[in-house]
Short mmCIF file of C-alpha atoms in Angstrom, two decimals:
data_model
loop_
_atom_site.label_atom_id
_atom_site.label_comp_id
_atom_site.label_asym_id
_atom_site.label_seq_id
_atom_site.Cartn_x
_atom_site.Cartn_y
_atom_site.Cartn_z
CA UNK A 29 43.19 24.40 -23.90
CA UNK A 30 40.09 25.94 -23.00
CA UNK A 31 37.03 24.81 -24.80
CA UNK A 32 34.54 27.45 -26.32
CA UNK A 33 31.75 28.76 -23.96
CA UNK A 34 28.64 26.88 -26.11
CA UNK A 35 30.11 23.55 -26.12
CA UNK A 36 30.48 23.66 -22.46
CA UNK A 37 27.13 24.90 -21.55
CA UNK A 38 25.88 22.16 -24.32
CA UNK A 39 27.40 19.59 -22.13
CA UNK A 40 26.13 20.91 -18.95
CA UNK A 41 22.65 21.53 -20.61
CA UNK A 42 22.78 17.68 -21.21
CA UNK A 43 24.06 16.92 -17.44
CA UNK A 44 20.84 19.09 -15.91
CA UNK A 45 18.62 17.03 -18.19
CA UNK A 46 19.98 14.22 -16.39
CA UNK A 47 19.74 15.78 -12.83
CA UNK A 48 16.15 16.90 -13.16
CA UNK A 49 15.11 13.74 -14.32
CA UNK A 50 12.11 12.52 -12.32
CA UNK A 51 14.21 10.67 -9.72
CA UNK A 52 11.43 11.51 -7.55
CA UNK A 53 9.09 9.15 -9.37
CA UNK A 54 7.29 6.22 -7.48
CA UNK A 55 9.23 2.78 -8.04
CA UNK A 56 7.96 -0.26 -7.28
CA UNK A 57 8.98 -1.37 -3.67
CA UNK A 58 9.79 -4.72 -3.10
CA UNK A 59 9.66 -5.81 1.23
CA UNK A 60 11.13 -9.33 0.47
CA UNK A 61 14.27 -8.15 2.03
CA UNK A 62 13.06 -6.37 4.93
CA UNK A 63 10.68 -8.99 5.85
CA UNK A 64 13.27 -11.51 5.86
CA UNK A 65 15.47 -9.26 8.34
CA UNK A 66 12.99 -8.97 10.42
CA UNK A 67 11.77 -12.62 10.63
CA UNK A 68 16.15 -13.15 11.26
CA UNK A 69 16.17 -10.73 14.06
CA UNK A 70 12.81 -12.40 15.77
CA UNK A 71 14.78 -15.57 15.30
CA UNK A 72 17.82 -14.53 16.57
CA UNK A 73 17.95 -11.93 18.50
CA UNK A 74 19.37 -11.87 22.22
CA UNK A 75 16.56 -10.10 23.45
CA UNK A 76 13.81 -12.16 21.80
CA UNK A 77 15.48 -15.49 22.95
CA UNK A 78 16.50 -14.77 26.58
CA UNK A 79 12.47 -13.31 26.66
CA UNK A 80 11.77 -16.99 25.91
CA UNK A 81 13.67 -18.56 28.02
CA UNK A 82 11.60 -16.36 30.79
CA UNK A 83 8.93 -17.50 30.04
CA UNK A 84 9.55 -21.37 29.74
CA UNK A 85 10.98 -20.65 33.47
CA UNK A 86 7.31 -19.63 34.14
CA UNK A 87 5.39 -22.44 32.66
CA UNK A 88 7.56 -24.57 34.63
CA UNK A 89 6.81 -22.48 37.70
CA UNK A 90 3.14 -22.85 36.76
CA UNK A 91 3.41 -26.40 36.56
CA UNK A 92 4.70 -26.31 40.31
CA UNK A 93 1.67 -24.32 41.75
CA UNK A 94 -1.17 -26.42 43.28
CA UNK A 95 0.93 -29.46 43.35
CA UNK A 96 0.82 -31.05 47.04
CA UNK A 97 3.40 -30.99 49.92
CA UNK A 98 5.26 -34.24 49.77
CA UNK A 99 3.75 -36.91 52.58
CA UNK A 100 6.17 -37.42 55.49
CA UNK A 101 7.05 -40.76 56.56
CA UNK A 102 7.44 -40.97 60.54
CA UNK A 103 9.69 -43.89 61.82
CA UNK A 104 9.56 -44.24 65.62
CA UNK A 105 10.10 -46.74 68.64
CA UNK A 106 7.56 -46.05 71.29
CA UNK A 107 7.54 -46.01 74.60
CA UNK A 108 11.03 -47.96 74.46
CA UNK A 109 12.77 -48.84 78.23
CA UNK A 110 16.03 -46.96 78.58
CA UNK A 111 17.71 -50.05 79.99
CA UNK A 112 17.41 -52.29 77.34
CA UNK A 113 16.49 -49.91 74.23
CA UNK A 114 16.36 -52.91 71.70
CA UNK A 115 14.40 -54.88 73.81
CA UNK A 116 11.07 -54.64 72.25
CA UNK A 117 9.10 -57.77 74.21
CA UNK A 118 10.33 -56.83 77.62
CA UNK A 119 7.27 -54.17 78.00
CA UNK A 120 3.82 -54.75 76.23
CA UNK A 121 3.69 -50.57 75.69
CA UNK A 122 7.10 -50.81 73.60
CA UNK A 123 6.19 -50.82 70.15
CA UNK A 124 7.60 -50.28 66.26
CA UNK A 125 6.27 -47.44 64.89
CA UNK A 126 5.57 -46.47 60.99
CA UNK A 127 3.38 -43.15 60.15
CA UNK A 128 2.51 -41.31 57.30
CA UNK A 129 1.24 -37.81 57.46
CA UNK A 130 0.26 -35.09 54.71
CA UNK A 131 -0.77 -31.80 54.60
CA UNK A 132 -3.79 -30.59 52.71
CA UNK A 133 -4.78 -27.42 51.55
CA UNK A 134 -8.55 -26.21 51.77
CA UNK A 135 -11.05 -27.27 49.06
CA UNK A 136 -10.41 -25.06 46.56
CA UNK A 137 -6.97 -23.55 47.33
CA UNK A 138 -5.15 -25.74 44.85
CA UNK A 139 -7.23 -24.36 41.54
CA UNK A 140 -6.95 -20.69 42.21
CA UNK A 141 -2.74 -21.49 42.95
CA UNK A 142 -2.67 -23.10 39.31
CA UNK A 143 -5.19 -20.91 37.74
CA UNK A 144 -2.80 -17.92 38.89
CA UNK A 145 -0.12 -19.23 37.91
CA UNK A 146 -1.24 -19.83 34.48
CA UNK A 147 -2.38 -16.10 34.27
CA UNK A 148 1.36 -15.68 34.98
CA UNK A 149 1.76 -17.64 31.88
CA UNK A 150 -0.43 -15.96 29.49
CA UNK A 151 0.98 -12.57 30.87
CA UNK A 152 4.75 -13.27 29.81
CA UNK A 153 3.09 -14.87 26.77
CA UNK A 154 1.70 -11.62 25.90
CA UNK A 155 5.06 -9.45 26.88
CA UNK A 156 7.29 -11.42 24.15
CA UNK A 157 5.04 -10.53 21.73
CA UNK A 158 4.86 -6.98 22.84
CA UNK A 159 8.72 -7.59 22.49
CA UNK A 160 7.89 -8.70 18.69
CA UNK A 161 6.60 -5.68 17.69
CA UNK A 162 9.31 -3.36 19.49
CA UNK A 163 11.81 -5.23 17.52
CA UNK A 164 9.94 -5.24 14.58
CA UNK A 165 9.67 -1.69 14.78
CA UNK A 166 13.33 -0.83 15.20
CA UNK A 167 14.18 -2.95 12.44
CA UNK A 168 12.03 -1.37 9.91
CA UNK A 169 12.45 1.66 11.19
CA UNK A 170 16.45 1.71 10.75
CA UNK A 171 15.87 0.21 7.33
CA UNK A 172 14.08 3.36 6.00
CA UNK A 173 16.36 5.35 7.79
CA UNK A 174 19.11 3.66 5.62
CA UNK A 175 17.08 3.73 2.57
CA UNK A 176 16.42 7.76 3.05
CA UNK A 177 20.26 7.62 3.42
CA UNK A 178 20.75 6.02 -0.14
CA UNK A 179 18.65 8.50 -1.79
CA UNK A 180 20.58 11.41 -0.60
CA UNK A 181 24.03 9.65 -1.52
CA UNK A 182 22.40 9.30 -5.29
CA UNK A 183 20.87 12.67 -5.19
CA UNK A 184 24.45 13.92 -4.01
CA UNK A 185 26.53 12.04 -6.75
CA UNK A 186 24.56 13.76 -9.17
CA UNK A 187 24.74 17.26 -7.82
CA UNK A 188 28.23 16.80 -7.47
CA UNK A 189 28.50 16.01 -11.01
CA UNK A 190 26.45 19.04 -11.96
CA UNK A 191 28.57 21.15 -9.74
CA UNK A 192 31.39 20.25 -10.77
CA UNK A 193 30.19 20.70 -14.54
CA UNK A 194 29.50 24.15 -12.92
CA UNK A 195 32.54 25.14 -11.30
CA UNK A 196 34.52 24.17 -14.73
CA UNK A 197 31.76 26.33 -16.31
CA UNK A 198 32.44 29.28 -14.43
CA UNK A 199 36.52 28.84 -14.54
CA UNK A 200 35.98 29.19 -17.89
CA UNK A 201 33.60 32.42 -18.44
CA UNK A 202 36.40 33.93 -16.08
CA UNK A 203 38.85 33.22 -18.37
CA UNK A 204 37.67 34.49 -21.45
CA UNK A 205 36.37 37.79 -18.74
CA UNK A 206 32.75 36.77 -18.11
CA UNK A 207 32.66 36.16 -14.91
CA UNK A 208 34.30 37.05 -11.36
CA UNK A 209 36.81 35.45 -9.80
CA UNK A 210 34.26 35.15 -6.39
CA UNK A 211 32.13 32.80 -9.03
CA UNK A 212 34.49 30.00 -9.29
CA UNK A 213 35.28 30.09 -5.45
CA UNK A 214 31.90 29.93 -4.29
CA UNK A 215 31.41 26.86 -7.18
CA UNK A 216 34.44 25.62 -5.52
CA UNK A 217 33.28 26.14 -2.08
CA UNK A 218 29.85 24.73 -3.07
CA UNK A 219 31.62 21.43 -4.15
CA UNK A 220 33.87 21.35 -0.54
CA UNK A 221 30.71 21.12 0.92
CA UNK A 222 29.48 18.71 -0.70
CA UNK A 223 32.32 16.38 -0.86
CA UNK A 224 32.19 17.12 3.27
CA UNK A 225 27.95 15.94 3.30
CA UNK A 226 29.40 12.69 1.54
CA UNK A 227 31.74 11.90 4.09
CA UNK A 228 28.99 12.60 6.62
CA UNK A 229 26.32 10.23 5.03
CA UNK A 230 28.52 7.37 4.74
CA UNK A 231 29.31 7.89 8.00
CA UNK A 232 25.46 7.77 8.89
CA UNK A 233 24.93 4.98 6.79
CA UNK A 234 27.52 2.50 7.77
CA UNK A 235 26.46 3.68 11.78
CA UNK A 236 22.92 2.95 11.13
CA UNK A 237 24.15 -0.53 9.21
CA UNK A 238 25.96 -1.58 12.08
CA UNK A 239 22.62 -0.88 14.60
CA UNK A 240 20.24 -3.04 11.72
CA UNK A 241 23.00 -5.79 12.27
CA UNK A 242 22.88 -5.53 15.57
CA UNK A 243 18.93 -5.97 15.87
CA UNK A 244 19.52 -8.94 13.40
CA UNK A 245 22.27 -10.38 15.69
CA UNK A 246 24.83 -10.75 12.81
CA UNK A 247 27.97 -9.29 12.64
CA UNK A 248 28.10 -5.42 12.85
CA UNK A 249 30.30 -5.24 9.12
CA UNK A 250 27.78 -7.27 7.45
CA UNK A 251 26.80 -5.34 4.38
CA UNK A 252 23.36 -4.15 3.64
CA UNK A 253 23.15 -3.44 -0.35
CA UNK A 254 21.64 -0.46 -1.07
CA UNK A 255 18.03 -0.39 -0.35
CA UNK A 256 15.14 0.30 -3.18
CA UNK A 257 13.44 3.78 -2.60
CA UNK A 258 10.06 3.44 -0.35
CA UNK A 259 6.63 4.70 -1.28
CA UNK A 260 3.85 6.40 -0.16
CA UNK A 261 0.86 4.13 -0.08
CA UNK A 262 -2.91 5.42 0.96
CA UNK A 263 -3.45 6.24 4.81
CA UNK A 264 -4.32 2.41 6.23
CA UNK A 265 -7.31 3.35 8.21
CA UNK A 266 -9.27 6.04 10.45
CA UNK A 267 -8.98 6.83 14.12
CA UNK A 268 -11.91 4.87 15.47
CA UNK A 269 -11.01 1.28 13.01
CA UNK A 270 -7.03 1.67 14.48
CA UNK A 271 -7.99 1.89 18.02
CA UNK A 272 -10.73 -1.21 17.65
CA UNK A 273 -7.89 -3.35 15.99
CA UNK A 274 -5.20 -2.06 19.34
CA UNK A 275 -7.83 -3.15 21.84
CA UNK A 276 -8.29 -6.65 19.58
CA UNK A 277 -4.45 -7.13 19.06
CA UNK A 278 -2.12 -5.22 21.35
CA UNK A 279 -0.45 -7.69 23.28
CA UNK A 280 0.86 -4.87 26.11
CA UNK A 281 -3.27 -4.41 26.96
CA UNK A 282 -3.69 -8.49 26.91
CA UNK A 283 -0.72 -8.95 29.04
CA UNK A 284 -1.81 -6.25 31.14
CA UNK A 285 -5.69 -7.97 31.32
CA UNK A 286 -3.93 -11.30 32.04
CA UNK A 287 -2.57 -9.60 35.00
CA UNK A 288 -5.84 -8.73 36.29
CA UNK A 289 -7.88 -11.63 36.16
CA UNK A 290 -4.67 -13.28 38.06
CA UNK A 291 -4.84 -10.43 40.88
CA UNK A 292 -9.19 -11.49 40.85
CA UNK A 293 -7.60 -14.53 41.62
CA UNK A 294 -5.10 -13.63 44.11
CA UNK A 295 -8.33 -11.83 45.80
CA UNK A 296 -10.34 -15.27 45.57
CA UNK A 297 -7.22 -17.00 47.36
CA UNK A 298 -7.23 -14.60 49.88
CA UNK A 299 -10.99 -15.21 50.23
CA UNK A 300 -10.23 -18.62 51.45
CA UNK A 301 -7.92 -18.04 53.63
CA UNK A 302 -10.42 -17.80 56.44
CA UNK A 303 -10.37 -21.57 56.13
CA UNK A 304 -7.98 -23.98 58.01
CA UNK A 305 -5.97 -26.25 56.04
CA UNK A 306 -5.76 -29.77 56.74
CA UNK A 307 -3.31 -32.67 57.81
CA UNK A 308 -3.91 -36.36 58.01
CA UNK A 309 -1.54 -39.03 59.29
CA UNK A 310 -1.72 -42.71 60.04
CA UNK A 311 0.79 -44.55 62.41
CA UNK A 312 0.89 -48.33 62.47
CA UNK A 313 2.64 -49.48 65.79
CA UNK A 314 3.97 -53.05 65.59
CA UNK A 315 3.98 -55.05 69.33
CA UNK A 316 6.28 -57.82 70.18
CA UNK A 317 4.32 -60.70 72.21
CA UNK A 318 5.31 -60.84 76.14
CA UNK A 319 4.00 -63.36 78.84
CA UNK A 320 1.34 -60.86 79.81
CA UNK A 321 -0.04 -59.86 76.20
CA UNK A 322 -0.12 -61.21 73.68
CA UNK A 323 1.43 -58.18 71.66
CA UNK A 324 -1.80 -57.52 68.69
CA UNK A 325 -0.80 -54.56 66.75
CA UNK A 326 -2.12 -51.50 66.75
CA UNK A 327 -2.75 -48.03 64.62
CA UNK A 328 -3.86 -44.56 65.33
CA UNK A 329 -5.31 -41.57 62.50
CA UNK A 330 -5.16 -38.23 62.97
CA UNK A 331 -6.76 -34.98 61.46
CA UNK A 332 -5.30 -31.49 62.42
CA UNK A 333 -5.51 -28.31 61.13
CA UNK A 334 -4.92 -24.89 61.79
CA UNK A 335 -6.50 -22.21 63.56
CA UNK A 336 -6.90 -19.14 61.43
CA UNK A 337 -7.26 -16.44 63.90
CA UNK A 338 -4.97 -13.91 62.56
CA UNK A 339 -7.73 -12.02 61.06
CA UNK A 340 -5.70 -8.63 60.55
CA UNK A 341 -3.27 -10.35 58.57
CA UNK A 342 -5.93 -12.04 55.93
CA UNK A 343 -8.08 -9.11 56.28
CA UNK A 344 -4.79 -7.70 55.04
CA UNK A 345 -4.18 -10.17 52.27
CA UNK A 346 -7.56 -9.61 51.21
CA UNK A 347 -7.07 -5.25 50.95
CA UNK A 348 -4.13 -6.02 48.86
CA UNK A 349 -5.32 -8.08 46.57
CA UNK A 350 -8.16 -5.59 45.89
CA UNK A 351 -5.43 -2.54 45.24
CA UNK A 352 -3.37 -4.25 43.45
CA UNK A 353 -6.68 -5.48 40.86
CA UNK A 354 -7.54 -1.66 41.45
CA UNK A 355 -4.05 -0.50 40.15
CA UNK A 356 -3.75 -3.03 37.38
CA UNK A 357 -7.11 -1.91 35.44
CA UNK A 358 -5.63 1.62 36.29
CA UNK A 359 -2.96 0.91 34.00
CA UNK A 360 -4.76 -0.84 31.50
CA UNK A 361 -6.51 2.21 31.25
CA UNK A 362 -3.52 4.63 31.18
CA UNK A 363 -2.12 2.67 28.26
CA UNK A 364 -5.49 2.54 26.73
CA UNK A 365 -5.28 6.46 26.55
CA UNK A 366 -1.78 6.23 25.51
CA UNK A 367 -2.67 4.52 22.93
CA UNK A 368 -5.59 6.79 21.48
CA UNK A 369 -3.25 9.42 22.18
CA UNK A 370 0.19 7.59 20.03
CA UNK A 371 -2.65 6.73 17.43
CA UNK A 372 -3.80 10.45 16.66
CA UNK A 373 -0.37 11.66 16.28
CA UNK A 374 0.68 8.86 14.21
CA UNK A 375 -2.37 9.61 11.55
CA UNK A 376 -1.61 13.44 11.70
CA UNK A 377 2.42 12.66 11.07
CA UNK A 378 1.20 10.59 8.06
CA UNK A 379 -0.82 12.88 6.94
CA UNK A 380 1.39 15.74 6.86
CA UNK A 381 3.88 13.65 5.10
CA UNK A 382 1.54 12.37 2.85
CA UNK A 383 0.40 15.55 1.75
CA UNK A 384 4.11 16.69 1.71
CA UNK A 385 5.09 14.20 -0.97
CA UNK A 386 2.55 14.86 -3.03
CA UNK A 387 3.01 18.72 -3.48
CA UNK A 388 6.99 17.51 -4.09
CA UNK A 389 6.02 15.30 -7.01
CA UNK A 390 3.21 17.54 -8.03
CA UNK A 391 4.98 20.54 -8.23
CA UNK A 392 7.39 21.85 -6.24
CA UNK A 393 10.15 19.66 -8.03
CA UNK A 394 9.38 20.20 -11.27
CA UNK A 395 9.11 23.83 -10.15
CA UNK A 396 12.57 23.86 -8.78
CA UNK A 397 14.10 22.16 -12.07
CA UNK A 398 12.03 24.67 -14.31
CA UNK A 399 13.77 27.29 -12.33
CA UNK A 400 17.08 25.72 -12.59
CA UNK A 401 16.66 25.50 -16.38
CA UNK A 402 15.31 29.00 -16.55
CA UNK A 403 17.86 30.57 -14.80
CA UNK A 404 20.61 28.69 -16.90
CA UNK A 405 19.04 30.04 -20.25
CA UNK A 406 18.86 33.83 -18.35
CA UNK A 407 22.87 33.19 -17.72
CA UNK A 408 23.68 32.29 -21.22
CA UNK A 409 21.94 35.39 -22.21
CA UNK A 410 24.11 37.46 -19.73
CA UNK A 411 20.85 38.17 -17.93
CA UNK A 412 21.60 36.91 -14.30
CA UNK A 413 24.68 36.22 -12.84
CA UNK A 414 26.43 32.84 -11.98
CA UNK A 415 25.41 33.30 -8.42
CA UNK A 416 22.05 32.65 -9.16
CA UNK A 417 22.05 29.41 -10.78
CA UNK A 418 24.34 27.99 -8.41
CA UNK A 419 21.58 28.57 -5.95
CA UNK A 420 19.17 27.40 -8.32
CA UNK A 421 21.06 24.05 -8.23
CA UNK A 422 21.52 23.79 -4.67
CA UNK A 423 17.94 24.06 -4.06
CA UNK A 424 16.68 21.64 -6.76
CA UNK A 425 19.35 19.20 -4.65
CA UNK A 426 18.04 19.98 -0.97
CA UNK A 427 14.18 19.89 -2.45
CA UNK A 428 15.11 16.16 -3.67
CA UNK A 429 16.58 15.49 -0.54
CA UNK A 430 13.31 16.67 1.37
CA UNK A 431 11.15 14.99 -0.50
CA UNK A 432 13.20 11.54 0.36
CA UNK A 433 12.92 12.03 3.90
CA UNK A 434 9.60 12.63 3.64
CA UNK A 435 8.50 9.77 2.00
CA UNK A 436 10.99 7.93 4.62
CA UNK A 437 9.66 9.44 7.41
CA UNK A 438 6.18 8.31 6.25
CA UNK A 439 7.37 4.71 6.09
CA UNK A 440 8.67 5.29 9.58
CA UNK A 441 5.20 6.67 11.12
CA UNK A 442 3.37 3.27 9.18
CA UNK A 443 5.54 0.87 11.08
CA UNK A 444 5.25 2.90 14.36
CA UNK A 445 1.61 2.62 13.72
CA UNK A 446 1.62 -1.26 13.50
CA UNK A 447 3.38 -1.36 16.91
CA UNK A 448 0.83 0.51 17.89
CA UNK A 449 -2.30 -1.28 17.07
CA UNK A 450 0.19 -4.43 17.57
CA UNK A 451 -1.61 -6.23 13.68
CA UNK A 452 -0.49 -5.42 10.38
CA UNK A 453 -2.49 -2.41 9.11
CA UNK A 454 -5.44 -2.91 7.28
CA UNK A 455 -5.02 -2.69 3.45
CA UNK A 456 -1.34 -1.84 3.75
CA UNK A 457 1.04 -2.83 0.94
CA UNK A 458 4.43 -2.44 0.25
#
């Protein structure tokens, strides 16, 4: 039975009430959750440990440099007669010998090895956690991705409702000869595509679940509960403060400074190799008495080094080892302007999408649901046609939307910005 024409537009009345409630209103944000996935995936993940393991294979490399060549232990029978070889007080020349012999770098040599190899250290150091903040990134990130996702699901339930509310509306005014027949198919055709965005955000949403898993390191169906809406807290700090705290705490520019003061060390090395290194050795020889001598022992020491005359080839050494300190503080400066450059962006994005949430909850919502309601009252008074406040729903529903991914998107650009200056922001809150 079909029911009259007021009661149903009471009841939809009551449903737009409901729709253009202030869903857009600030709630309170709590980051318990996403700090604990985050502090899980720096635990955890692949990536992170294997990163490690690097660089415990470089402290133990480090604890390798400077050490000494191992002595060598000469045993020897001198001078022995071919007749009898084991006839050692036949001949007073035969004798037993036992030497000892090691090699010895130049004074000096053995510092800049270890002090290079610990800038080694402090360089992979510094790369993990350059690696922190990528992953921390990515994890945060895909979490307001997800959350942006569960604000359009709840903004879609509801127009669905209200649609649907609409389309039963508009089957009805046809009915009793108020409306055309193209009303109730676009409502219908409005609702199709809807049902078809559903299908489409789930499918987002359990895609973008199974990458936050994957940064985690837990299973890819692990469920992630539906994530409180983000929001927009004051712009952390200017231009100048962010790139001060980058060149304090970015760990890419103190790996890449590590790497410098190592190559100033490879060019010290190089320095010194103009100087011989050393070997020593001591032989004891061990005589067997004969009629003719008495057979005393005797022993012999040694000191030889090499002749460094290969001067293209350390005059070589030495040109590298100034490019390559060249090239490094090259770099240093590259990423320096990269930085600057990331920073700037990052602050206008922010800013935009600051100012972008505000006009949504200062107006333009409220503007959209006071059209919505408007044009409802002009259809009840046959003053518009059903057309009309379709559209007028449809575009309270997309504004809601766009004001959720810019809010997201803000929370995006803030933990781009921490990678950035490689510190939590100053004054940031969740």
């Amino acid at each position: 039975m079909v029911r009259p024409v007021t009661a149903v537009f009471s009841s939809f009345l009551l449903l737009v009430m409901l729709v253009i409630a202030p869903t857009h209103a600030a709630a309170r944000q709590t980051g318990d959750d996403l700090d604990l996935l985050v502090a899980q995936a720096l635990a955890n993940n692949p990536e992170i440990l294997a990163s490690e393991e690097r660089l415990r294979m470089t402290m133990e490399k480090a604890r390798q440099a400077g050490t000494l060549d191992d002595p060598m232990l000469m045993l020897k029978i001198q001078s022995g007669l071919l007749g009898d070889p084991f006839d050692f007080g036949r001949e007073p020349e035969t004798a037993k010998v036992i030497g000892l012999s090691q090699a010895l770098p130049f004074y000096g040599k053995r510092q800049l090895q270890r002090a290079g190899a610990d800038r080694d250290v402090e360089a992979d150091e510094w790369r993990i956690k350059e690696r922190y903040l990528e992953l921390r990134r990515m994890v945060k990130e895909t979490w307001y991705r997800i959350s942006f996702i569960d604000r359009s699901l709840e903004d879609l339930e509801k127009s669905i409702v209200a649609v649907s509310d609409l389309l039963h509306l508009s089957e009805t005014m046809y009915e009793v000869g108020k409306a055309l027949q193209q009303d109730v198919l676009k409502a219908q055709l409005e609702r199709s595509k809807m049902e078809e965005m559903r299908v489409n955000l789930a499918q987002k949403r359990r895609s973008l679940t199974a990458t936050l898993n994957t940064l985690v390191y837990r299973p890819v169906d692990t469920p992630v509960p539906t994530i409180p809406p983000a929001v927009i807290v004051p712009q952390p700090a200017e231009q100048l403060e962010l790139e001060q705290l980058a060149e304090a705490h970015r760990p890419a520019l103190k790996a890449l400074t590590a790497l410098i003061e190592k190559s100033q060390v490879t060019r010290q090395l190089a320095d010194k190799e103009i100087y011989p290194d050393f070997t020593l050795a001591f032989e004891y020889m061990q005589r067997e008495s004969t009629a003719d001598s008495a057979g005393d022992d005797m022993y012999s020491a040694s000191v030889s080094f090499n002749l460094p005359v290969q001067h293209q080839r350390r005059l070589a050494m030495i040109a590298e080892a100034g490019a390559e300190s060249r090239m490094l503080l090259h770099e240093l400066n590259v990423l320096r302007n990269q930085i600057r450059l990331a920073v700037a962006d990052t602050l206008a994005a922010l800013e935009r999408n600051r100012k972008l949430a505000a006009l949504y909850e200062q107006g333009i919502l409220d503007q959209a649901a006071s059209v919505l309601e408007t044009t409802i009252a002009s259809y009840r008074a046959d003053k518009t046609d059903f057309m009309k406040v379709l559209d007028s729903q449809m575009a309270l529903f997309n504004l809601e939307r766009e004001y959720h991914e810019t809010v997201a998107e803000y929370q995006m650009q803030l933990a781009v910005l921490e990678g950035l200056v490689g510190t939590e922001l100053p004054g940031k809150t969740e």
